Tab-separated table of C-alpha atoms in Angstrom:
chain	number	residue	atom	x	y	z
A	24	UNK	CA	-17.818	42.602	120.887
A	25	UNK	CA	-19.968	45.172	122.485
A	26	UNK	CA	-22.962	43.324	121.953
A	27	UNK	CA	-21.908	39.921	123.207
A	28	UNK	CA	-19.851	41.594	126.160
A	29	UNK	CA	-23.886	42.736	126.916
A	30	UNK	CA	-25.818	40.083	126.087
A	31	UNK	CA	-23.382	37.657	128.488
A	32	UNK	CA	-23.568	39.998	131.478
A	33	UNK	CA	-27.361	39.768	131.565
A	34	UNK	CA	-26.590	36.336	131.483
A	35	UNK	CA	-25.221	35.984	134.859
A	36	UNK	CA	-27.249	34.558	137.240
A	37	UNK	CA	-30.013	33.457	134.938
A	38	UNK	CA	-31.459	30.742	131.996
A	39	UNK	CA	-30.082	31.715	128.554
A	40	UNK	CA	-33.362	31.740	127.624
A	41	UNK	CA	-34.520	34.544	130.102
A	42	UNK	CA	-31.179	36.216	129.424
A	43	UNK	CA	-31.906	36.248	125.262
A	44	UNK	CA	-35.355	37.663	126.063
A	45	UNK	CA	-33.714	40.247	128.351
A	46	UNK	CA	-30.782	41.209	125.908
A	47	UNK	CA	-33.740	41.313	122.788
A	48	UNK	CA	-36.055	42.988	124.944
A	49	UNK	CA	-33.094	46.312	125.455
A	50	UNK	CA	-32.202	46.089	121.488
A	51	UNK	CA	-35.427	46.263	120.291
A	52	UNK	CA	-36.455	48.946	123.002
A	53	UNK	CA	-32.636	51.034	122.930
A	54	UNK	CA	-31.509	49.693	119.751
A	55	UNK	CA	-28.094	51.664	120.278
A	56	UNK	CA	-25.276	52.063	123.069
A	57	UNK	CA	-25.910	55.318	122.755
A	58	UNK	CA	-29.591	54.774	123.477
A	59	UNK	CA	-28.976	53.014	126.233
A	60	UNK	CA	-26.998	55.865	128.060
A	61	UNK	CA	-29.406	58.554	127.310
A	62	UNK	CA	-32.103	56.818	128.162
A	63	UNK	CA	-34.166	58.428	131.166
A	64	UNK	CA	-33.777	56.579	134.355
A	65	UNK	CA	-35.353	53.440	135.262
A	66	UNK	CA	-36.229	52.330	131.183
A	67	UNK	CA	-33.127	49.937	130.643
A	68	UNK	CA	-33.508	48.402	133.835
A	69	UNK	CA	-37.722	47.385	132.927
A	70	UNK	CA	-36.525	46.336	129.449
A	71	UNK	CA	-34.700	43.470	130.872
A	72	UNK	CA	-35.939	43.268	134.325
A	73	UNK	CA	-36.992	39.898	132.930
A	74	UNK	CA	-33.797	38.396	133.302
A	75	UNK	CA	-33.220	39.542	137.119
A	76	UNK	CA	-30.807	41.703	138.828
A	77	UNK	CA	-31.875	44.735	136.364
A	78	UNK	CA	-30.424	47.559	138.466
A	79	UNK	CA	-26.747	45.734	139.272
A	80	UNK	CA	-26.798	44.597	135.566
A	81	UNK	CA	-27.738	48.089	133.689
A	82	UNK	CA	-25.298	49.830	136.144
A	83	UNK	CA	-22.233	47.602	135.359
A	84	UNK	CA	-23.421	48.021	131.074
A	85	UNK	CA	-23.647	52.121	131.775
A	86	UNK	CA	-20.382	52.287	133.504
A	87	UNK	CA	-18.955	50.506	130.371
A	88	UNK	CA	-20.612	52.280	128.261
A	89	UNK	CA	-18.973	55.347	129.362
A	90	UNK	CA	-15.530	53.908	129.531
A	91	UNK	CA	-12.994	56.522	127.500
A	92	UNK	CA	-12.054	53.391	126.178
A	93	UNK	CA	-15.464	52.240	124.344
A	94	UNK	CA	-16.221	55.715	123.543
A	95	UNK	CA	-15.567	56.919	119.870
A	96	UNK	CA	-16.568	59.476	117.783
A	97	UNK	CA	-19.702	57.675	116.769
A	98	UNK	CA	-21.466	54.791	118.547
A	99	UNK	CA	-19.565	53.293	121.827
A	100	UNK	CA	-17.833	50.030	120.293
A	101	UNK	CA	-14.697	47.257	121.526
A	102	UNK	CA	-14.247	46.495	118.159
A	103	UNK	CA	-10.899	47.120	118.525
A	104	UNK	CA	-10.180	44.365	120.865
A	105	UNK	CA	-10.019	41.917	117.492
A	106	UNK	CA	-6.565	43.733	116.891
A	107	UNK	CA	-5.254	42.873	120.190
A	108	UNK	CA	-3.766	40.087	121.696
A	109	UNK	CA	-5.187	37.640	124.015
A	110	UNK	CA	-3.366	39.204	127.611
A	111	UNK	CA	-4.623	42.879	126.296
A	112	UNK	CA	-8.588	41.438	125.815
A	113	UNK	CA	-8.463	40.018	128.934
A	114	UNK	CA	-6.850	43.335	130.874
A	115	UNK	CA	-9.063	45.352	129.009
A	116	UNK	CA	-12.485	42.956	129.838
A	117	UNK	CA	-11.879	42.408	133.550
A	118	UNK	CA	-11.308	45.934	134.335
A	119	UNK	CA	-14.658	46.018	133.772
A	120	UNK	CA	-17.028	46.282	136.730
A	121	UNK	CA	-19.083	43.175	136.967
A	122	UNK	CA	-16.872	40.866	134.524
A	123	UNK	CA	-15.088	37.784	135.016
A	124	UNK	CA	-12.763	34.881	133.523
A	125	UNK	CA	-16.166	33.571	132.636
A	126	UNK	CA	-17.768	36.200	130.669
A	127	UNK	CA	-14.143	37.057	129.291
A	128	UNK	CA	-13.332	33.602	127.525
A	129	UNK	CA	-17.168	33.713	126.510
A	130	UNK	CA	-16.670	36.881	124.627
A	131	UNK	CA	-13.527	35.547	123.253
A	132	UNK	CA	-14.793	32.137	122.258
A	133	UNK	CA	-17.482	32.699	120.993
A	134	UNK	CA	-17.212	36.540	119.612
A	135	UNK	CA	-14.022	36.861	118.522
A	136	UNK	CA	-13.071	33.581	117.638
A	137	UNK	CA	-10.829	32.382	120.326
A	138	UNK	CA	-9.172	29.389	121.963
A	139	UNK	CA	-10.803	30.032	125.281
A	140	UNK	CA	-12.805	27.336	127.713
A	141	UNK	CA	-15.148	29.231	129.860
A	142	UNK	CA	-15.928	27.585	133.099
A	143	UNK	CA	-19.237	27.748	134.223
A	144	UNK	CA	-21.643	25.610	137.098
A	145	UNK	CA	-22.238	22.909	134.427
A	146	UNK	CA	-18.647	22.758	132.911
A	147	UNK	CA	-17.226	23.078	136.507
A	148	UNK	CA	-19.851	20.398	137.867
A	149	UNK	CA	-18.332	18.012	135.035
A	150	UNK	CA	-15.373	18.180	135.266
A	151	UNK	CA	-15.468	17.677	138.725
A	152	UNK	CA	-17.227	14.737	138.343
A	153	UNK	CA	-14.803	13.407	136.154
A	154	UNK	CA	-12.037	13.851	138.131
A	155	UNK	CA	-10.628	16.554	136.022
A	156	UNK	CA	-10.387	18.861	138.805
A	157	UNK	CA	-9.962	18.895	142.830
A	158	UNK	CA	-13.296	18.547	144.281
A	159	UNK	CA	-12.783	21.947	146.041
A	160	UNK	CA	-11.735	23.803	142.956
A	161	UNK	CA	-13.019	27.224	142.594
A	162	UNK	CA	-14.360	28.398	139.238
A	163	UNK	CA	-11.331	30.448	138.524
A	164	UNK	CA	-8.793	27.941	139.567
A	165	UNK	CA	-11.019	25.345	137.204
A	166	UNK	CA	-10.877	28.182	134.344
A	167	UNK	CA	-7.206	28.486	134.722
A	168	UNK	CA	-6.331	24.542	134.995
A	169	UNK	CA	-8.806	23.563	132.105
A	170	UNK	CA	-7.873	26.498	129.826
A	171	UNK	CA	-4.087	25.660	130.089
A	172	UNK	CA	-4.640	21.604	129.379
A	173	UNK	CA	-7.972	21.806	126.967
A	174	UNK	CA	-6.125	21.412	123.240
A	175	UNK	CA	-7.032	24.618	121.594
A	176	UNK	CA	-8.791	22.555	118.703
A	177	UNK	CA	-11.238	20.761	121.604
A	178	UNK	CA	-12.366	24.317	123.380
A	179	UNK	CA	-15.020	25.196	122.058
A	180	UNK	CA	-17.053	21.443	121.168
A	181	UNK	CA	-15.990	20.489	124.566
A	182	UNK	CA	-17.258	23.450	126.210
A	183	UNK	CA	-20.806	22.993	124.188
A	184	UNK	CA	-21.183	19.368	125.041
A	185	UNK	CA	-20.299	20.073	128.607
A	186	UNK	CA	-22.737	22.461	129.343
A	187	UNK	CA	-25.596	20.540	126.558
A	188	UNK	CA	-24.979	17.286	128.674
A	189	UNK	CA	-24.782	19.255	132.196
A	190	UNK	CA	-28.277	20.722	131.201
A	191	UNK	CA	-29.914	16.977	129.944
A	192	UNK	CA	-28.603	14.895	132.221
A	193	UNK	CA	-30.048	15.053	135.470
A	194	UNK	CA	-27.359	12.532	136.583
A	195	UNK	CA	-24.709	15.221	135.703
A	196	UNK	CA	-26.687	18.470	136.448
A	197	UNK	CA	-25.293	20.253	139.939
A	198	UNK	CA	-27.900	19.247	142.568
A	199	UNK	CA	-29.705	16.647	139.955
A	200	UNK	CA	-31.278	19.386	138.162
């Protein structure tokens, strides 16, 4: 959980390409949590400086990092989280400096398995466009309103083929990108 909480907050504001090469860049240069916090100042933040906002990003991963709750004896870990219910994740995630519905149902979705629909500029472009959605929606009113009336069964293809047809289709793609 640790590791995709990570790899989608170096997401944020960038490509999922330049995010993978940020998040593969840190393993392969910290390849632990606890690497990452004892590393000397400044080494983090070059290791994925390819994937923008390095300072804001490493700072929000540190401050998790040294949350009582992701420390354990050994290496920090949320592993935990798969024995809790869906409220708890959520309470738990978004206390989190730096972490949103967004990167919460992605974690969920796609980490631990759960009925989530994350919302993000493609999906919310969509659905817009389809009239799922008031045209002034926010991204978290759109996250709550699709998550409640998405089946649970449809989440995750529907999310994929939202944001795989928001990314092809320069028709659908925000600003015709």
């Amino acid at each position: 959980i640790l590791d995709s909480l990570v790899r989608t907050i170096l997401s944020q504001n960038t490509t999922d390409k330049t995010s993978a090469v940020a998040f593969a860049r840190l393993k392969e240069g910290l390849p632990t949590w606890s690497q990452v916090l004892d590393a000397p100042e400044g080494v983090a933040e070059d290791l994925v400086r390819c994937g923008g906002l390095a300072e804001v990003k490493m700072e929000r991963v540190r401050a998790i990092l040294r949350d009582d709750r992701v420390r354990t004896d050994g290496e920090p870990s949320l592993e935990w989280l798969h024995e809790r219910d869906d409220d708890e994740v959520k309470r738990v995630l978004t206390s989190f400096k730096g972490v949103g519905p967004k990167t919460v149902a992605c974690v969920m979705m796609f980490t631990m398995g759960r009925a989530e629909f994350p919302v993000d500029t493609h999906v919310l472009h969509i659905a817009k466009k389809l009239n799922w959605l008031p045209a002034d929606a926010s991204r978290e009113q759109a996250y709550e309103h699709l998550n409640r009336r998405v089946p649970n069964e449809c989440k995750l293809d529907l999310h994929i083929l939202l944001v795989e047809h928001g990314k092809c289709c320069a028709k659908c793609a925000k600003n015709g990108k």
